[in-house]
CSV table of C-alpha atoms in Angstrom, one decimal:
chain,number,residue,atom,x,y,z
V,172,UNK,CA,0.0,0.0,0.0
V,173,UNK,CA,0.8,3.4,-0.5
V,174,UNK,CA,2.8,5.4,2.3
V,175,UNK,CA,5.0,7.9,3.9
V,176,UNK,CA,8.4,7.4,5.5
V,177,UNK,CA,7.7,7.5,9.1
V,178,UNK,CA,11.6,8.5,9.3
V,179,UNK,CA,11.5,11.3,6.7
V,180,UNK,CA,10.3,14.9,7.0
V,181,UNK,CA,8.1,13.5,10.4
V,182,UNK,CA,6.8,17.3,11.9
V,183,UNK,CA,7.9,15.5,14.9
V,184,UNK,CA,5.9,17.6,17.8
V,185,UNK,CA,2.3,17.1,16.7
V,186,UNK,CA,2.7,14.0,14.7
V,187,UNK,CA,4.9,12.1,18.1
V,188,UNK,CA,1.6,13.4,19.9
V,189,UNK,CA,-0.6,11.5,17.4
V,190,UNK,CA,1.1,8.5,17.4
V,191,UNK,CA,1.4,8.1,21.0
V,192,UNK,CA,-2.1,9.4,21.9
V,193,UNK,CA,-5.3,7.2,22.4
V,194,UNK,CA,-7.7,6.9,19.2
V,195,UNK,CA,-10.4,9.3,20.9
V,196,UNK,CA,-7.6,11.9,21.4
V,197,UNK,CA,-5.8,11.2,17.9
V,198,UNK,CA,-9.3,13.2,16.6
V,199,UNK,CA,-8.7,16.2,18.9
V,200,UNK,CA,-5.0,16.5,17.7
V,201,UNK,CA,-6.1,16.2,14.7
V,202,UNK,CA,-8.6,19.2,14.9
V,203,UNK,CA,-7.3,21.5,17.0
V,204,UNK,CA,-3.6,21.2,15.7
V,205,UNK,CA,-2.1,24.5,16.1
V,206,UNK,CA,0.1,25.8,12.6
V,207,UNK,CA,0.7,22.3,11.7
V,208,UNK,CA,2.1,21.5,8.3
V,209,UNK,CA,0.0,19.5,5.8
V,210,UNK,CA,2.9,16.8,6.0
V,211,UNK,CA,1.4,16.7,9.5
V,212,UNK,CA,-2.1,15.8,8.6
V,213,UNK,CA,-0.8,13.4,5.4
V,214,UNK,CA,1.3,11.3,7.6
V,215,UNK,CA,-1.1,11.3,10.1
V,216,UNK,CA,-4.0,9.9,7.5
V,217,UNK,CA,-1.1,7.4,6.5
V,218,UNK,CA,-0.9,6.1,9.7
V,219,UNK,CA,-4.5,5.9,10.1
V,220,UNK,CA,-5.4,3.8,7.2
V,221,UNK,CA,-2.2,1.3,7.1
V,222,UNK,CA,-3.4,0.6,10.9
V,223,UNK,CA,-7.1,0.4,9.7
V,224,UNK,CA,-7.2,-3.8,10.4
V,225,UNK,CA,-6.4,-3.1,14.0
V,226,UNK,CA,-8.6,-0.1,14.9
V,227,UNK,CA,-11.1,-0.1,12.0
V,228,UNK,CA,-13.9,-1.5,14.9
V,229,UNK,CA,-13.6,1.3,17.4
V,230,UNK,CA,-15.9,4.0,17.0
V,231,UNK,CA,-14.0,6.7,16.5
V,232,UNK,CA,-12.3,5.5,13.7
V,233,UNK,CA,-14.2,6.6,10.9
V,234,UNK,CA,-14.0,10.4,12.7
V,235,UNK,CA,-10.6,10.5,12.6
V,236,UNK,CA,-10.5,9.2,8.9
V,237,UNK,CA,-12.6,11.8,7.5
V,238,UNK,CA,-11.5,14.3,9.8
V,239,UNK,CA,-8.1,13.9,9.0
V,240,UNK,CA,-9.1,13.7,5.1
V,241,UNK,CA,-10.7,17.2,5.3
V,242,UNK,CA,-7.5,18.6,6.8
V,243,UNK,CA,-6.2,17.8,3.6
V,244,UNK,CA,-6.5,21.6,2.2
V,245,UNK,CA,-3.8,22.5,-0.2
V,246,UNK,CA,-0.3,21.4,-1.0
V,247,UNK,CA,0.3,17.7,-1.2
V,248,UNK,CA,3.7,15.5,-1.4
V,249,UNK,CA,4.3,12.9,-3.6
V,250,UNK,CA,2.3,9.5,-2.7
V,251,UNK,CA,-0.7,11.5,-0.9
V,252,UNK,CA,-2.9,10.4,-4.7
V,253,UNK,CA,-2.2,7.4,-4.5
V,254,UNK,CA,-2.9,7.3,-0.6
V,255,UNK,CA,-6.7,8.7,-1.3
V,256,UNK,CA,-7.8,6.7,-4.4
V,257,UNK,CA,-6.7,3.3,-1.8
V,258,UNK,CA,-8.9,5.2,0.2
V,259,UNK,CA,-11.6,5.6,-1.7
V,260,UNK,CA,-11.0,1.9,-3.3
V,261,UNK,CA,-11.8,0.1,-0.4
V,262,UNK,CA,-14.0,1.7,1.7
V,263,UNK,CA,-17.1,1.9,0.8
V,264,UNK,CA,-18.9,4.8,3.8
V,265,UNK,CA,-20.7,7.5,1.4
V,266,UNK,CA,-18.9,10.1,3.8
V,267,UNK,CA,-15.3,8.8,3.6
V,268,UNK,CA,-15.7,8.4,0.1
V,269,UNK,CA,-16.9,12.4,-0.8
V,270,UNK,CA,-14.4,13.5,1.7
V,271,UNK,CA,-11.5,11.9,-0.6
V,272,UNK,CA,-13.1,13.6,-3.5
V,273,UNK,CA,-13.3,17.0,-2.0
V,274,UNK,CA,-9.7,16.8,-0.9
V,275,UNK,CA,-9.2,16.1,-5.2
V,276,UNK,CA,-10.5,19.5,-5.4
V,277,UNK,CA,-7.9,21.2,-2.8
V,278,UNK,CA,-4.8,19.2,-2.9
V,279,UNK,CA,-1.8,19.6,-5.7
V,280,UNK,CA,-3.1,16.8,-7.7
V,281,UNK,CA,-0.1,15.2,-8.9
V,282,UNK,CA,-1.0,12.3,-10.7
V,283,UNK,CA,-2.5,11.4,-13.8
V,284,UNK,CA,-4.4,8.5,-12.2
V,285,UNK,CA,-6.6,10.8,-10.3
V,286,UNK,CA,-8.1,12.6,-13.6
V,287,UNK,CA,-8.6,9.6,-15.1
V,288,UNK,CA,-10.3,8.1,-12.1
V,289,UNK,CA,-12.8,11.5,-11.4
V,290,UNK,CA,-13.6,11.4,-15.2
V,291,UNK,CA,-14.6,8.1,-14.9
V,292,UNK,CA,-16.6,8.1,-11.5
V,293,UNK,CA,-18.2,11.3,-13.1
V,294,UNK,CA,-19.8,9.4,-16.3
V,295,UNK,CA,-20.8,6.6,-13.8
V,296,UNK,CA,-22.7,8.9,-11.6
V,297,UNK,CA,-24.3,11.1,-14.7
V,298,UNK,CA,-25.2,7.2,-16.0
V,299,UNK,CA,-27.9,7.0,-13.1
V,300,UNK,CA,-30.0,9.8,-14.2
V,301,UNK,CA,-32.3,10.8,-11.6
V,302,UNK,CA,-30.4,8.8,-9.3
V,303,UNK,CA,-27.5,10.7,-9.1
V,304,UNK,CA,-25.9,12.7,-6.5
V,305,UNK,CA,-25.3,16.3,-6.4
V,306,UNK,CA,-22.8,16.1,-3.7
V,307,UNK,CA,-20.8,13.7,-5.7
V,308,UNK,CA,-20.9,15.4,-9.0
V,309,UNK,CA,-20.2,18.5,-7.6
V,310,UNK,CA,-17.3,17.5,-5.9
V,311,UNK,CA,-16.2,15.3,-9.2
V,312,UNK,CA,-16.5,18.9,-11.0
V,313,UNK,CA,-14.7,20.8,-8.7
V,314,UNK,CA,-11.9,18.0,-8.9
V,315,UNK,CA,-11.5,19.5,-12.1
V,316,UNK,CA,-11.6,22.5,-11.7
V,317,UNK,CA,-8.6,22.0,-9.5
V,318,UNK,CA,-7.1,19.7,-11.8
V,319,UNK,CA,-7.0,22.0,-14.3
V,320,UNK,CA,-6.9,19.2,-17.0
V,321,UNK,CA,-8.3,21.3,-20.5
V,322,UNK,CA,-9.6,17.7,-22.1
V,323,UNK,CA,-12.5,18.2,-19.9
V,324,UNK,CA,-13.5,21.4,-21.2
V,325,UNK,CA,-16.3,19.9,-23.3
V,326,UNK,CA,-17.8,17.7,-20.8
V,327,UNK,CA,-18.2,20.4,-18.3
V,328,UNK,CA,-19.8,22.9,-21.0
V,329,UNK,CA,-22.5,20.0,-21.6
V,330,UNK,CA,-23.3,19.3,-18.0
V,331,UNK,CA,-23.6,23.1,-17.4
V,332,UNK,CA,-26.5,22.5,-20.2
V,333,UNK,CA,-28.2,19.9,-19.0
V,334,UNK,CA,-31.1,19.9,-16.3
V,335,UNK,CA,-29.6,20.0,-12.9
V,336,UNK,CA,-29.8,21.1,-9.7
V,337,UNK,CA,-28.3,24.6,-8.9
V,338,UNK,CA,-25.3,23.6,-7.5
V,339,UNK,CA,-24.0,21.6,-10.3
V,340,UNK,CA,-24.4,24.3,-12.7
V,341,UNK,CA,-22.6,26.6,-10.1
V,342,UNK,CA,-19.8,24.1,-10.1
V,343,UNK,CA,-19.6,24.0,-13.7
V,344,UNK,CA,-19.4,27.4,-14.3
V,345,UNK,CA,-16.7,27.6,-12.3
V,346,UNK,CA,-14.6,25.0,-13.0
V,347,UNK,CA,-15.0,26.4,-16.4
V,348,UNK,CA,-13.7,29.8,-14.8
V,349,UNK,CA,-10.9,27.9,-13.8
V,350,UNK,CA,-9.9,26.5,-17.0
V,351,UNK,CA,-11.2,29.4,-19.1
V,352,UNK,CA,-7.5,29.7,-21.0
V,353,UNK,CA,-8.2,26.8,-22.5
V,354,UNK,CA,-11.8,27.3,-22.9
V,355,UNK,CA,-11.5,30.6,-25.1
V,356,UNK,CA,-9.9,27.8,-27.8
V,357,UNK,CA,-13.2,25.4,-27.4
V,358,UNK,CA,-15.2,28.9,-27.4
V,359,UNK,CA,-14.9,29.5,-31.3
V,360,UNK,CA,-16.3,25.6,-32.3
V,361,UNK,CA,-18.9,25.8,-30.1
V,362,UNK,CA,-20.2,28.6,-31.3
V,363,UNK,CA,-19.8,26.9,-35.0
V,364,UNK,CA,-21.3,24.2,-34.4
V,365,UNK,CA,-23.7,25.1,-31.4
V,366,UNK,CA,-26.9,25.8,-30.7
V,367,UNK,CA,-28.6,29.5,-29.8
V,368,UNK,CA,-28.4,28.3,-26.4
V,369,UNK,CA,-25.0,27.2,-26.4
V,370,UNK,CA,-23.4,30.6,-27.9
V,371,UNK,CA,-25.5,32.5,-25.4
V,372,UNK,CA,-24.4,30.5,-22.9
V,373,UNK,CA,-20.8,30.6,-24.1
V,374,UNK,CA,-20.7,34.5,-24.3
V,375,UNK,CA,-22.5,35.1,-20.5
V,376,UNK,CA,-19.8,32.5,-19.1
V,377,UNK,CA,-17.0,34.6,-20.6
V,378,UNK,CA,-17.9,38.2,-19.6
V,379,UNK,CA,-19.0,36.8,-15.9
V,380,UNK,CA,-15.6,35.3,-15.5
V,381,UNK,CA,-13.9,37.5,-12.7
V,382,UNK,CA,-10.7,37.2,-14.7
V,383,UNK,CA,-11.9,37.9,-18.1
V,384,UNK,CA,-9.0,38.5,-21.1
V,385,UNK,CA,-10.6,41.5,-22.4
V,386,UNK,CA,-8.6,40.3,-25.9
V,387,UNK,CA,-9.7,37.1,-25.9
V,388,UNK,CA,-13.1,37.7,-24.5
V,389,UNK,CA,-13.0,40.5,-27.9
V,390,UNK,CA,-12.0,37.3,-29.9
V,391,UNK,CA,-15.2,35.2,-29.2
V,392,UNK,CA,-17.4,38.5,-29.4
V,393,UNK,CA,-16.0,39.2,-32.9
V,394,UNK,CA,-17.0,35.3,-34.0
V,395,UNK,CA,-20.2,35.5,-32.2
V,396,UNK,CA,-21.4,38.6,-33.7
V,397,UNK,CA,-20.1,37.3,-37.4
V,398,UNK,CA,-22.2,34.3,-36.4
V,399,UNK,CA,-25.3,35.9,-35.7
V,400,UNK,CA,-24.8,37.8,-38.5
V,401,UNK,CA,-24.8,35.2,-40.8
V,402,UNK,CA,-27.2,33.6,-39.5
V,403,UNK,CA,-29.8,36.5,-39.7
V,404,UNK,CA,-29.0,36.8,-43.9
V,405,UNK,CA,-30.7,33.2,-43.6
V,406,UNK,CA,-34.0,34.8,-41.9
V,407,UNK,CA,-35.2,38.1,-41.2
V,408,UNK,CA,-36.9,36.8,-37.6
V,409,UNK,CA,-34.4,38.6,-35.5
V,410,UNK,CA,-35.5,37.1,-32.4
V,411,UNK,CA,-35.5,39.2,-29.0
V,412,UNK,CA,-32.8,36.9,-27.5
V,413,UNK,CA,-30.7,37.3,-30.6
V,414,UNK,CA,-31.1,41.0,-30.9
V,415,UNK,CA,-29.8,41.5,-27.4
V,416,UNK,CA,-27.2,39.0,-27.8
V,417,UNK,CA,-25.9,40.5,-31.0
V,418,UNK,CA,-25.9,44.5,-28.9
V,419,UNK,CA,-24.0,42.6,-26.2
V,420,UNK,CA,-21.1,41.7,-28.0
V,421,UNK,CA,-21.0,44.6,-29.8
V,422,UNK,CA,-20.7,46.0,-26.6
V,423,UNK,CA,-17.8,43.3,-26.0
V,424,UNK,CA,-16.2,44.9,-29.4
V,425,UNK,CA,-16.3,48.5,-28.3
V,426,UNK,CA,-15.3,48.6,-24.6
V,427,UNK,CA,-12.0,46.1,-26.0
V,428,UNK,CA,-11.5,49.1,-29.0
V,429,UNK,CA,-11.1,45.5,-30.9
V,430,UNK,CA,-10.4,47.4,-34.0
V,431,UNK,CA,-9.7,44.0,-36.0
V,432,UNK,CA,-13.7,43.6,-36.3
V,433,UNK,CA,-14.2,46.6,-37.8
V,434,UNK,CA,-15.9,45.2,-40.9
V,435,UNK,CA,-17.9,42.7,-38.9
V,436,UNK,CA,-19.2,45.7,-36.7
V,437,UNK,CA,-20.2,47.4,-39.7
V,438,UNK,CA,-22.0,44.8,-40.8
V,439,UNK,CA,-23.5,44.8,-37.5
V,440,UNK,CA,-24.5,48.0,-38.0
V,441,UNK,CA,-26.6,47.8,-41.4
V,442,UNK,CA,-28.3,44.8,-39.3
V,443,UNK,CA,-29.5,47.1,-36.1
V,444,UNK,CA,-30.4,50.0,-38.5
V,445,UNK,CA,-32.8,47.3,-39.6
V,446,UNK,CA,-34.0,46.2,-36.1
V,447,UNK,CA,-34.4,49.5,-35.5
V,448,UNK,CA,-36.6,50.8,-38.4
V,449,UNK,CA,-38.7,47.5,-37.3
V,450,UNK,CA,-39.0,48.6,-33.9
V,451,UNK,CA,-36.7,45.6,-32.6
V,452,UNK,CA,-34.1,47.9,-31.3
V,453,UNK,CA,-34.6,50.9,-29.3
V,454,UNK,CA,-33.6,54.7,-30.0
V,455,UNK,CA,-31.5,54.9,-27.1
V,456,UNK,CA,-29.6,51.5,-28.0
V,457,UNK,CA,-29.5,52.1,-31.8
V,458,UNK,CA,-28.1,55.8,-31.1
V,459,UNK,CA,-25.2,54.2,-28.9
V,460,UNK,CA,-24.4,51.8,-31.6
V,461,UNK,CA,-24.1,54.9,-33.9
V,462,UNK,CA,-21.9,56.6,-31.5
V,463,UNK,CA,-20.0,53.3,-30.6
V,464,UNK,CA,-18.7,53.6,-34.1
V,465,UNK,CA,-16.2,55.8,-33.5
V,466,UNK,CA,-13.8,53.3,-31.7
V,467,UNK,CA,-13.7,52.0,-35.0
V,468,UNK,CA,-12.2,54.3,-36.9
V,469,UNK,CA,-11.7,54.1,-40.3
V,470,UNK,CA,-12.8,55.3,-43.7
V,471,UNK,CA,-15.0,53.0,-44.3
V,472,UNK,CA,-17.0,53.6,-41.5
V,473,UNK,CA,-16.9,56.9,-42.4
V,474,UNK,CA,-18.6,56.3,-45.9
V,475,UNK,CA,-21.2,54.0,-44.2
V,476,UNK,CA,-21.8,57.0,-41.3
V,477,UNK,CA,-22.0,59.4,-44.6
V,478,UNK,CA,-24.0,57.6,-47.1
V,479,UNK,CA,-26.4,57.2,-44.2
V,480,UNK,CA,-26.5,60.8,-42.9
V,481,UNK,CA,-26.9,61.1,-46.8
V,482,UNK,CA,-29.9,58.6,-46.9
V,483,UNK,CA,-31.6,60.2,-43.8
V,484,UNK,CA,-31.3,63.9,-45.5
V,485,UNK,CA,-33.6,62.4,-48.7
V,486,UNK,CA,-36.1,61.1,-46.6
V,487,UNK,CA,-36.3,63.9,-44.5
V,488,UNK,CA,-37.4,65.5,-47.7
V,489,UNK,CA,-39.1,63.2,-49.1
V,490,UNK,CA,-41.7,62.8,-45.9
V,491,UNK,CA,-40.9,66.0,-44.1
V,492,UNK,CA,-39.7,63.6,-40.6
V,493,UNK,CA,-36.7,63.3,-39.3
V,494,UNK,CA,-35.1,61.4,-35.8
V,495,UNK,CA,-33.5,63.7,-33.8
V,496,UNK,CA,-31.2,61.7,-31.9
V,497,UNK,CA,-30.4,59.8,-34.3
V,498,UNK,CA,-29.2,62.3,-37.0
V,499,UNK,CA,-27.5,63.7,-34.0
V,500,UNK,CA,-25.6,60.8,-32.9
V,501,UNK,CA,-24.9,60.2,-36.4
V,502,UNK,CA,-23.4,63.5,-36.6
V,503,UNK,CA,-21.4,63.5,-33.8
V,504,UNK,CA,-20.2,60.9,-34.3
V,505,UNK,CA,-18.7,61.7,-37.9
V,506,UNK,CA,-17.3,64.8,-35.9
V,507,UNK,CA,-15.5,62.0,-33.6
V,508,UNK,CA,-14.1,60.2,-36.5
V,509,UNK,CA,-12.8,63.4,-38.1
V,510,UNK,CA,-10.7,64.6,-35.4
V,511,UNK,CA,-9.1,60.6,-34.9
């Protein structure tokens, strides 16, 4: 079995006191240690589970094994993996067992076993359907989120999508937080292939992320809105989920002065200006579209800006109305670009 050298790196003070101390006490020492080490509370859950045939049948035995597991915070020396998955092997308490797999989420994870073991207990559990556990799969998530393996990227996005309970969705999205470098590469194909839903879903995940890469958050914006786009040329619905999506990135696009998108904007904009004539879009968004333009300053957005001020003059003239704000933002805005 899997162990620590009782002669190597042994924080002698605590750990003499647990070895010499009764099992009832051994829980106390465990809890109340004062500034002890995690080397402490490892070799101390060594020494409780290679003595487990002797003191297995006390009472307190199963206390101090899940105690000691949940001391099990951060760090981790080499053999502590291996040390929980024998744990988790051959016991078969529902508390010992989720106490090994919250430690997974806390611990330095050292050892490919343990993804390959989570992944695997985590299609098991999602396998019993109603039956399964939201403790278990929440702490199976937040494994890896800790583990920080990217190959799991996908399988966390669908879960997030499927019908569960609160927590697990939590969990999700942020374990997805957590491997969010990698998940800006998986953003771009899921949006591709994806569903409304899913390239919704993708774009609130990114600008919620507390650590959000304004350029790559800019990135998936500029493919999203190129998306939408597209996909609006096919159909003239312009659903109200899909206006405000498209607004949103654009709004991604100008607060990142993503300057590489400036002919997807545009395009952008020819598709609001026909939300807004069809009362999809309000004034006061459409006129900060208008003036959003500015960040992207070149001369073709200076023709479009032109030919439209141009375009809004002939009706005026035509029918004698006119917007206001609109010819105003329009104008100011030209004014913005000239002196850029």
């Amino acid at each position: 079995n899997p162990s620590f050298s009782e002669e190597e790196n042994i924080d002698s003070s605590p750990y003499g006191e647990f070895v010499a101390a009764s099992l009832h006490d051994k829980v106390g020492i465990v809890e109340n240690a004062q500034n002890a080490s995690q080397l402490f509370y490892e070799q101390s859950l060594s020494f409780v589970y290679e003595n487990k045939s002797v003191i297995e049948d006390y009472p307190d035995y199963y206390v101090l094994l899940i105690t000691t597991i949940k001391k099990l915070d951060h760090g981790g020396t080499e053999g502590i993996d291996q040390v929980l998955l024998q744990i988790y092997s051959d016991f078969d308490d529902y508390s010992v067992k989720l106490a090994v797999l919250e430690a997974f989420s806390k611990i330095d994870v050292q050892d490919e076993l343990v993804y390959d073991f989570i992944i695997q207990l985590l299609s098991e559990e999602i396998n019993k359907k109603e039956n399964v556990s939201v403790d278990v799969l929440v702490s199976c998530i937040e494994a890896l989120g800790n583990i920080k393996n990217p190959d799991c990227t996908d399988l966390i996005f669908s879960l997030m999508k499927e019908n569960y309970a609160p927590e697990i969705k939590n969990a999700c999205k942020e374990t997805l937080f957590q491997l969010m470098d990698d998940f800006y590469a998986a953003a771009s194909n899921i949006i591709d292939r994806g569903t409304f839903e899913d390239k919704k879903m993708i774009f609130e995940l990114i600008n919620e992320n507390p650590q959000k890469n304004l350029k790559s958050s800019a990135e998936i914006a500029e493919i999203l809105l190129s998306d939408i786009i597209i996909k609006d040329e096919e159909g003239t619905d312009f659903p109200e989920e899909q206006v405000k999506l498209q607004y949103d990135a654009f709004i991604c696009l100008k607060d990142a002065k993503w300057t590489k998108a400036t002919d997807v904007v545009l395009d952008y904009f020819e598709v609001a200006r026909e939300e807004f004539e069809k009362n999809l879009l309000s004034e006061e968004k459409y006129c900060f579209i208008i003036e959003g333009l500015k960040e992207f300053s070149t001369r073709k957005t200076c023709k479009i800006l032109t030919d439209y001020l141009d375009s809004q003059y002939n009706q005026t003239l035509e029918t004698g109305e006119y917007n206001l704000n609109v010819l105003l933002s329009v104008i100011n805005t030209l004014g913005d670009l000239g002196r850029s």
